[in-house]
Amino acid sequence: MKISGRNKLEATVKEVVKGTVMAKIVMDYKGTELVAAITTDSVEDLDLKPGDKVTALVKATEMMVIK
Amino acid sequence: MKISGRNKLEATVKEVVKGTVMAKIVMDYKGTELVAAITTDSVEDLDLKPGDKVTALVKATEMMVIK
Amino acid sequence: MKISGRNKLEATVKEVVKGTVMAKIVMDYKGTELVAAITTDSVEDLDLKPGDKVTALVKATEMMVIK
Amino acid sequence: MKISGRNKLEATVKEVVKGTVMAKIVMDYKGTELVAAITTDSVEDLDLKPGDKVTALVKATEMMVIK
Amino acid sequence: MKISGRNKLEATVKEVVKGTVMAKIVMDYKGTELVAAITTDSVEDLDLKPGDKVTALVKATEMMVIK
Amino acid sequence: MKISGRNKLEATVKEVVKGTVMAKIVMDYKGTELVAAITTDSVEDLDLKPGDKVTALVKATEMMVIK
């Protein structure tokens, strides 16, 4: 199975904060902190918790460049 | 100046491909390839070219998690 | 493997149009036409072609509602 | 009036969950569950409630493909 | 008919550039230039051309803040 | 420093509402109300409050057109 989304970063979950609808997943990726805002439903569906090995996925059209 | 976007990855531009409207920026981030699809206008405005030190920016709501 | 993205529509590829950077994938989902704009690189990576059985994926934060 | 967003799915609202800022709208689309995360302000502006006939709207650049 | 997307800017089309898949729509909004990258299919479906009075639509989750 | 995101609107913050994970920033831009849904972490990082002069940033691929 392959996903068209081009950016796949293998990270480790550090923190999970659940709100009513949205949740925050803080991850560590090679020393850089990543933050994803996903639905709380997804957190429960994937059973996300600190220490999990995950892949952060970002579609190429969602990435900007600063120079 | 600070940007609300939570994910900032310091990367190096490896390749720039310009289409009529959209352009592809391939970057290296600590050995992982990143790909951003931005407008060709932006590439010209930022004068993006291989070797440039840039920051890839992703809003937290645009990042998914795979487990 | 599970993906946090909440919307997964099992569709059939009807048409693939490749531009320099971006490509258009037209799909059929139970009689409704779906259109995804993804990178041409992804099309080649997934070897997308008419007749393919695929899943269209949309993050919940990317879906609007009209009433 | 026409909208440039290419994906328009006629669905029925099944559930509305309101958080402080974001709300979750669960919809049924031809037997598939759709989930949109929109602002709670929008839910109130559109007066969204279970049973409503709505259209889920997704821009082509926000749709990925899995194969 | 109401759309959940919160940001609606009444603008005038200044320029339309069509690529194979994606098109660029440059608009004027009270003296500020807006740029939308939409599919070329949408441009044809809406028959977009310079001088058109349009509304630029942006979902709240797609807007960042710089300070 | 330049950002590839094409749409930059100079606005004034009118209201800040913080939820557990996401926050709503209401802004005034030349008489039009703008609404951004960003993480509550960002609001704290940027110390956003009513009266602040900010720039609302939107990537061209996130803007739709209604005609």
Short mmCIF file of C-alpha atoms in Angstrom, two decimals:
data_model
loop_
_atom_site.label_atom_id
_atom_site.label_comp_id
_atom_site.label_asym_id
_atom_site.label_seq_id
_atom_site.Cartn_x
_atom_site.Cartn_y
_atom_site.Cartn_z
CA MET A 1 0.00 0.00 0.00
CA LYS A 2 1.35 3.39 -1.04
CA ILE A 3 0.09 6.89 -0.22
CA SER A 4 0.41 9.79 -2.66
CA GLY A 5 1.41 12.19 0.15
CA ARG A 6 5.11 12.89 -0.43
CA ASN A 7 6.42 13.77 3.03
CA LYS A 8 6.76 10.91 5.50
CA LEU A 9 8.71 11.55 8.69
CA GLU A 10 9.37 8.66 11.07
CA ALA A 11 8.84 10.10 14.53
CA THR A 12 8.19 9.15 18.14
CA VAL A 13 5.14 10.41 20.03
CA LYS A 14 6.09 12.53 23.05
CA GLU A 15 2.77 13.96 24.17
CA VAL A 16 -0.93 13.55 23.45
CA VAL A 17 -3.45 16.20 24.53
CA LYS A 18 -7.12 15.53 23.80
CA GLY A 19 -9.75 18.26 23.47
CA THR A 20 -13.44 17.66 22.78
CA VAL A 21 -12.97 17.51 19.00
CA MET A 22 -9.30 18.11 18.22
CA ALA A 23 -6.17 16.62 19.75
CA LYS A 24 -2.54 17.65 19.72
CA ILE A 25 0.18 15.10 19.01
CA VAL A 26 3.70 16.27 19.81
CA MET A 27 6.39 14.14 18.19
CA ASP A 28 10.16 14.00 18.09
CA TYR A 29 11.74 13.68 14.66
CA LYS A 30 15.53 13.52 14.73
CA GLY A 31 15.65 16.14 17.48
CA THR A 32 13.05 18.46 15.92
CA GLU A 33 9.62 18.80 17.51
CA LEU A 34 6.66 18.12 15.24
CA VAL A 35 3.07 19.01 16.15
CA ALA A 36 -0.01 17.53 14.46
CA ALA A 37 -3.58 18.65 15.15
CA ILE A 38 -5.85 15.71 14.36
CA THR A 39 -9.29 14.67 15.56
CA THR A 40 -9.64 13.14 19.01
CA ASP A 41 -11.49 10.31 17.24
CA SER A 42 -8.30 9.52 15.31
CA VAL A 43 -6.24 9.45 18.48
CA GLU A 44 -8.58 6.85 19.89
CA ASP A 45 -8.80 4.90 16.63
CA LEU A 46 -4.98 4.68 16.42
CA ASP A 47 -4.59 4.36 20.21
CA LEU A 48 -1.86 7.02 20.12
CA LYS A 49 0.26 7.38 23.25
CA PRO A 50 3.73 8.59 24.24
CA GLY A 51 6.48 6.30 23.02
CA ASP A 52 4.63 5.14 19.89
CA LYS A 53 6.67 4.91 16.70
CA VAL A 54 4.65 6.73 14.03
CA THR A 55 4.98 8.38 10.64
CA ALA A 56 4.00 12.03 10.24
CA LEU A 57 2.44 12.51 6.80
CA VAL A 58 2.25 15.82 4.91
CA LYS A 59 0.94 16.36 1.37
CA ALA A 60 3.40 18.33 -0.81
CA THR A 61 0.81 21.05 -1.47
CA GLU A 62 0.64 21.73 2.30
CA MET A 63 4.33 22.53 2.71
CA MET A 64 5.61 26.09 2.39
CA VAL A 65 9.19 27.30 2.07
CA ILE A 66 10.81 30.16 3.97
CA LYS A 67 14.14 31.62 2.82
CA MET B 1 8.63 37.95 13.70
CA LYS B 2 6.92 34.68 14.60
CA ILE B 3 4.64 32.43 12.52
CA SER B 4 1.81 30.42 14.07
CA GLY B 5 2.66 27.37 11.90
CA ARG B 6 4.12 24.83 14.33
CA ASN B 7 6.35 22.68 12.13
CA LYS B 8 9.58 24.25 10.93
CA LEU B 9 12.21 22.00 9.37
CA GLU B 10 15.57 23.48 8.42
CA ALA B 11 16.41 21.92 5.07
CA THR B 12 18.61 22.31 2.02
CA VAL B 13 17.16 22.67 -1.47
CA LYS B 14 18.25 19.84 -3.78
CA GLU B 15 16.10 20.34 -6.85
CA VAL B 16 13.71 22.93 -8.29
CA VAL B 17 11.31 22.02 -11.12
CA LYS B 18 9.10 24.79 -12.49
CA GLY B 19 5.79 24.18 -14.26
CA THR B 20 3.53 26.88 -15.70
CA VAL B 21 1.75 27.51 -12.38
CA MET B 22 3.17 25.10 -9.79
CA ALA B 23 6.74 24.19 -8.95
CA LYS B 24 8.29 21.31 -7.05
CA ILE B 25 10.96 21.95 -4.44
CA VAL B 26 12.85 18.86 -3.32
CA MET B 27 14.73 19.36 -0.06
CA ASP B 28 16.99 17.34 2.20
CA TYR B 29 16.20 17.35 5.90
CA LYS B 30 18.67 15.30 7.92
CA GLY B 31 18.74 12.58 5.27
CA THR B 32 14.99 12.56 4.61
CA GLU B 33 13.63 13.93 1.34
CA LEU B 34 10.97 16.62 1.64
CA VAL B 35 8.83 17.77 -1.29
CA ALA B 36 6.90 21.03 -1.39
CA ALA B 37 4.52 22.02 -4.21
CA ILE B 38 4.40 25.82 -4.27
CA THR B 39 3.62 28.36 -6.98
CA THR B 40 6.23 29.09 -9.61
CA ASP B 41 5.73 32.76 -8.69
CA SER B 42 6.98 31.96 -5.18
CA VAL B 43 10.06 30.21 -6.52
CA GLU B 44 10.94 33.33 -8.46
CA ASP B 45 10.07 35.67 -5.59
CA LEU B 46 12.34 33.73 -3.20
CA ASP B 47 14.90 32.98 -5.94
CA LEU B 48 14.97 29.33 -4.85
CA LYS B 49 17.81 27.21 -6.21
CA PRO B 50 19.75 24.06 -5.27
CA GLY B 51 22.00 24.56 -2.25
CA ASP B 52 19.77 27.17 -0.59
CA LYS B 53 19.31 26.86 3.16
CA VAL B 54 15.56 27.11 3.78
CA THR B 55 12.89 26.28 6.34
CA ALA B 56 10.00 24.00 5.36
CA LEU B 57 6.85 25.20 7.11
CA VAL B 58 3.78 23.05 7.84
CA LYS B 59 0.68 24.09 9.81
CA ALA B 60 -0.21 21.55 12.55
CA THR B 61 -3.68 21.01 11.05
CA GLU B 62 -2.02 19.79 7.81
CA MET B 63 -0.05 16.96 9.43
CA MET B 64 -1.50 13.46 9.70
CA VAL B 65 -0.22 10.53 11.73
CA ILE B 66 0.21 6.93 10.55
CA LYS B 67 0.69 4.11 13.08
CA MET C 1 -1.31 0.31 9.62
CA LYS C 2 -3.85 3.04 10.31
CA ILE C 3 -3.97 6.64 9.08
CA SER C 4 -5.41 9.47 11.19
CA GLY C 5 -7.19 10.98 8.14
CA ARG C 6 -10.89 10.31 8.73
CA ASN C 7 -12.35 10.27 5.23
CA LYS C 8 -11.55 7.25 3.07
CA LEU C 9 -13.55 6.73 -0.11
CA GLU C 10 -13.01 3.55 -2.14
CA ALA C 11 -12.98 4.70 -5.73
CA THR C 12 -11.95 3.67 -9.23
CA VAL C 13 -9.53 5.75 -11.31
CA LYS C 14 -11.15 7.00 -14.52
CA GLU C 15 -8.58 9.44 -15.88
CA VAL C 16 -5.00 10.53 -15.19
CA VAL C 17 -3.63 13.80 -16.60
CA LYS C 18 0.00 14.63 -15.89
CA GLY C 19 1.40 18.16 -15.93
CA THR C 20 5.04 19.08 -15.25
CA VAL C 21 4.58 19.18 -11.46
CA MET C 22 0.94 18.43 -10.69
CA ALA C 23 -1.36 15.73 -11.98
CA LYS C 24 -5.13 15.33 -11.97
CA ILE C 25 -6.70 12.03 -10.93
CA VAL C 26 -10.38 11.71 -11.78
CA MET C 27 -12.11 8.92 -9.87
CA ASP C 28 -15.57 7.41 -9.67
CA TYR C 29 -17.06 6.89 -6.22
CA LYS C 30 -20.48 5.28 -6.34
CA GLY C 31 -21.48 7.40 -9.33
CA THR C 32 -19.98 10.65 -8.04
CA GLU C 33 -16.88 12.09 -9.69
CA LEU C 34 -13.94 12.81 -7.39
CA VAL C 35 -10.91 14.88 -8.45
CA ALA C 36 -7.55 14.85 -6.68
CA ALA C 37 -4.64 17.14 -7.56
CA ILE C 38 -1.45 15.36 -6.50
CA THR C 39 2.16 15.57 -7.67
CA THR C 40 3.13 13.89 -10.93
CA ASP C 41 5.85 12.18 -8.90
CA SER C 42 3.15 10.47 -6.82
CA VAL C 43 1.34 9.29 -9.92
CA GLU C 44 4.52 7.61 -11.09
CA ASP C 45 5.37 6.25 -7.64
CA LEU C 46 1.92 4.64 -7.31
CA ASP C 47 1.74 3.79 -11.05
CA LEU C 48 -1.78 5.23 -11.18
CA LYS C 49 -3.80 4.41 -14.29
CA PRO C 50 -7.47 4.12 -15.33
CA GLY C 51 -9.21 1.12 -13.80
CA ASP C 52 -7.11 1.11 -10.60
CA LYS C 53 -8.99 0.48 -7.37
CA VAL C 54 -7.84 3.19 -4.96
CA THR C 55 -8.84 4.97 -1.76
CA ALA C 56 -9.30 8.75 -1.80
CA LEU C 57 -8.11 10.16 1.54
CA VAL C 58 -9.20 13.50 3.04
CA LYS C 59 -8.26 14.87 6.47
CA ALA C 60 -11.34 16.00 8.47
CA THR C 61 -9.96 19.54 8.77
CA GLU C 62 -9.97 19.82 4.94
CA MET C 63 -13.68 19.14 4.54
CA MET C 64 -16.21 21.97 4.48
CA VAL C 65 -20.00 21.78 4.74
CA ILE C 66 -22.54 23.59 2.57
CA LYS C 67 -26.20 23.82 3.63
CA MET D 1 -23.19 30.51 -8.01
CA LYS D 2 -20.37 28.03 -8.58
CA ILE D 3 -17.48 27.06 -6.31
CA SER D 4 -14.06 26.09 -7.69
CA GLY D 5 -13.75 23.19 -5.18
CA ARG D 6 -14.11 20.05 -7.27
CA ASN D 7 -15.45 17.49 -4.80
CA LYS D 8 -19.05 17.88 -3.72
CA LEU D 9 -20.65 14.99 -1.86
CA GLU D 10 -24.36 15.15 -1.01
CA ALA D 11 -24.63 13.78 2.51
CA THR D 12 -26.88 13.67 5.56
CA VAL D 13 -25.73 14.93 8.96
CA LYS D 14 -25.73 12.16 11.57
CA GLU D 15 -23.98 13.77 14.53
CA VAL D 16 -22.76 17.21 15.63
CA VAL D 17 -20.26 17.59 18.48
CA LYS D 18 -19.27 21.11 19.49
CA GLY D 19 -16.02 21.96 21.25
CA THR D 20 -14.97 25.46 22.32
CA VAL D 21 -13.48 26.35 18.92
CA MET D 22 -13.84 23.31 16.65
CA ALA D 23 -16.80 21.05 15.98
CA LYS D 24 -17.12 17.61 14.46
CA ILE D 25 -19.77 16.91 11.85
CA VAL D 26 -20.35 13.23 11.11
CA MET D 27 -22.22 12.62 7.87
CA ASP D 28 -23.53 9.67 5.89
CA TYR D 29 -22.70 9.61 2.21
CA LYS D 30 -24.10 6.61 0.37
CA GLY D 31 -23.28 4.34 3.30
CA THR D 32 -19.80 5.77 3.93
CA GLU D 33 -19.15 7.88 7.01
CA LEU D 34 -17.66 11.33 6.39
CA VAL D 35 -16.17 13.50 9.14
CA ALA D 36 -15.59 17.25 8.84
CA ALA D 37 -13.82 19.37 11.46
CA ILE D 38 -15.12 22.91 11.10
CA THR D 39 -15.41 25.83 13.49
CA THR D 40 -18.18 25.82 16.10
CA ASP D 41 -19.06 29.28 14.74
CA SER D 42 -19.85 27.69 11.37
CA VAL D 43 -22.07 25.08 12.98
CA GLU D 44 -24.09 27.84 14.57
CA ASP D 45 -24.10 30.00 11.43
CA LEU D 46 -25.44 27.10 9.33
CA ASP D 47 -27.59 25.75 12.20
CA LEU D 48 -26.26 22.24 11.52
CA LYS D 49 -28.13 19.39 13.18
CA PRO D 50 -28.73 15.67 12.64
CA GLY D 51 -30.95 14.95 9.63
CA ASP D 52 -29.83 18.01 7.64
CA LYS D 53 -29.20 17.46 3.93
CA VAL D 54 -25.79 19.02 3.20
CA THR D 55 -22.95 18.98 0.69
CA ALA D 56 -19.45 18.08 1.86
CA LEU D 57 -16.93 20.17 -0.09
CA VAL D 58 -13.26 19.25 -0.63
CA LYS D 59 -10.73 21.14 -2.77
CA ALA D 60 -8.91 18.83 -5.24
CA THR D 61 -5.52 19.78 -3.77
CA GLU D 62 -6.67 18.41 -0.37
CA MET D 63 -7.41 14.90 -1.62
CA MET D 64 -4.75 12.18 -1.52
CA VAL D 65 -4.79 8.77 -3.20
CA ILE D 66 -3.87 5.43 -1.62
CA LYS D 67 -3.20 2.37 -3.79
CA MET E 1 -27.06 28.41 0.72
CA LYS E 2 -24.29 28.89 3.27
CA ILE E 3 -20.72 27.57 3.31
CA SER E 4 -18.92 26.67 6.54
CA GLY E 5 -15.67 28.28 5.31
CA ARG E 6 -15.27 31.44 7.42
CA ASN E 7 -13.20 33.74 5.21
CA LYS E 8 -14.93 35.27 2.21
CA LEU E 9 -13.21 38.13 0.41
CA GLU E 10 -15.04 39.90 -2.41
CA ALA E 11 -12.43 40.42 -5.09
CA THR E 12 -11.98 41.19 -8.78
CA VAL E 13 -10.08 38.84 -11.10
CA LYS E 14 -7.01 40.52 -12.62
CA GLU E 15 -5.22 37.64 -14.32
CA VAL E 16 -5.82 33.99 -15.20
CA VAL E 17 -2.92 31.68 -16.13
CA LYS E 18 -3.76 28.12 -17.09
CA GLY E 19 -1.31 25.21 -16.83
CA THR E 20 -2.07 21.60 -17.78
CA VAL E 21 -3.60 20.75 -14.40
CA MET E 22 -3.38 23.84 -12.18
CA ALA E 23 -4.25 27.45 -12.87
CA LYS E 24 -3.35 30.70 -11.14
CA ILE E 25 -6.02 33.29 -10.42
CA VAL E 26 -4.69 36.70 -9.43
CA MET E 27 -7.30 38.89 -7.76
CA ASP E 28 -7.50 42.38 -6.32
CA TYR E 29 -9.07 42.77 -2.90
CA LYS E 30 -9.21 46.39 -1.78
CA GLY E 31 -5.74 47.05 -3.15
CA THR E 32 -4.16 43.81 -1.93
CA GLU E 33 -3.23 41.10 -4.41
CA LEU E 34 -4.68 37.65 -3.74
CA VAL E 35 -3.47 34.51 -5.53
CA ALA E 36 -5.43 31.25 -5.72
CA ALA E 37 -4.08 28.03 -7.24
CA ILE E 38 -7.08 26.01 -8.41
CA THR E 39 -7.55 23.36 -11.08
CA THR E 40 -7.72 24.40 -14.71
CA ASP E 41 -10.98 22.43 -14.84
CA SER E 42 -12.46 24.82 -12.28
CA VAL E 43 -11.38 27.84 -14.28
CA GLU E 44 -13.26 26.47 -17.27
CA ASP E 45 -16.26 25.39 -15.22
CA LEU E 46 -16.61 28.89 -13.70
CA ASP E 47 -15.49 30.60 -16.94
CA LEU E 48 -13.10 32.79 -14.93
CA LYS E 49 -11.65 35.80 -16.73
CA PRO E 50 -10.20 39.22 -15.88
CA GLY E 51 -12.82 41.64 -14.60
CA ASP E 52 -15.01 38.98 -12.99
CA LYS E 53 -16.43 39.81 -9.56
CA VAL E 54 -15.70 36.77 -7.38
CA THR E 55 -15.42 35.71 -3.75
CA ALA E 56 -12.15 34.21 -2.51
CA LEU E 57 -12.94 31.51 0.05
CA VAL E 58 -10.55 30.25 2.75
CA LYS E 59 -11.34 27.74 5.52
CA ALA E 60 -10.33 29.03 8.99
CA THR E 61 -8.02 26.04 9.54
CA GLU E 62 -5.99 27.12 6.46
CA MET E 63 -5.15 30.59 7.76
CA MET E 64 -1.98 31.24 9.73
CA VAL E 65 -1.00 34.30 11.74
CA ILE E 66 2.33 36.13 11.69
CA LYS E 67 3.22 38.63 14.41
CA MET F 1 13.19 36.49 5.17
CA LYS F 2 10.50 35.63 2.63
CA ILE F 3 7.67 33.06 2.82
CA SER F 4 6.40 31.21 -0.25
CA GLY F 5 2.75 31.62 0.87
CA ARG F 6 1.26 34.13 -1.57
CA ASN F 7 -1.56 35.73 0.43
CA LYS F 8 -0.56 38.12 3.19
CA LEU F 9 -3.28 40.28 4.71
CA GLU F 10 -2.34 42.92 7.27
CA ALA F 11 -5.01 42.73 9.93
CA THR F 12 -5.80 43.67 13.51
CA VAL F 13 -6.73 41.06 16.13
CA LYS F 14 -10.22 41.62 17.52
CA GLU F 15 -10.84 38.50 19.57
CA VAL F 16 -8.95 35.46 20.83
CA VAL F 17 -10.80 32.36 22.07
CA LYS F 18 -8.69 29.49 23.41
CA GLY F 19 -9.88 25.87 23.51
CA THR F 20 -7.86 22.94 24.85
CA VAL F 21 -6.03 22.36 21.55
CA MET F 22 -7.33 24.87 19.01
CA ALA F 23 -7.91 28.59 19.27
CA LYS F 24 -9.92 31.05 17.21
CA ILE F 25 -8.41 34.36 16.16
CA VAL F 26 -10.89 36.89 14.81
CA MET F 27 -9.26 39.72 12.86
CA ASP F 28 -10.33 42.84 11.05
CA TYR F 29 -8.92 43.34 7.58
CA LYS F 30 -10.05 46.54 5.89
CA GLY F 31 -13.57 46.11 7.28
CA THR F 32 -13.83 42.38 6.51
CA GLU F 33 -13.77 39.84 9.33
CA LEU F 34 -11.13 37.13 9.06
CA VAL F 35 -11.11 33.98 11.22
CA ALA F 36 -8.08 31.74 11.72
CA ALA F 37 -8.16 28.44 13.62
CA ILE F 38 -4.65 27.83 14.94
CA THR F 39 -3.28 25.86 17.87
CA THR F 40 -3.61 27.29 21.37
CA ASP F 41 0.16 26.69 21.64
CA SER F 42 0.69 29.17 18.79
CA VAL F 43 -1.48 31.78 20.48
CA GLU F 44 0.71 31.54 23.55
CA ASP F 45 3.94 31.44 21.57
CA LEU F 46 2.99 34.61 19.67
CA ASP F 47 1.24 36.14 22.71
CA LEU F 48 -1.74 37.04 20.54
CA LYS F 49 -4.26 39.46 22.03
CA PRO F 50 -6.86 41.98 20.84
CA GLY F 51 -5.32 45.05 19.23
CA ASP F 52 -2.25 43.23 17.88
CA LYS F 53 -1.17 44.15 14.36
CA VAL F 54 -0.66 40.85 12.53
CA THR F 55 -0.46 39.36 9.05
CA ALA F 56 -2.89 36.61 8.06
CA LEU F 57 -1.08 34.14 5.80
CA VAL F 58 -2.77 31.80 3.31
CA LYS F 59 -1.05 29.47 0.81
CA ALA F 60 -2.38 29.91 -2.76
CA THR F 61 -3.41 26.23 -2.93
CA GLU F 62 -5.75 26.79 0.05
CA MET F 63 -7.80 29.54 -1.58
CA MET F 64 -10.94 28.72 -3.56
CA VAL F 65 -12.95 30.98 -5.87
CA ILE F 66 -16.73 31.41 -5.94
CA LYS F 67 -18.43 33.09 -8.92
#
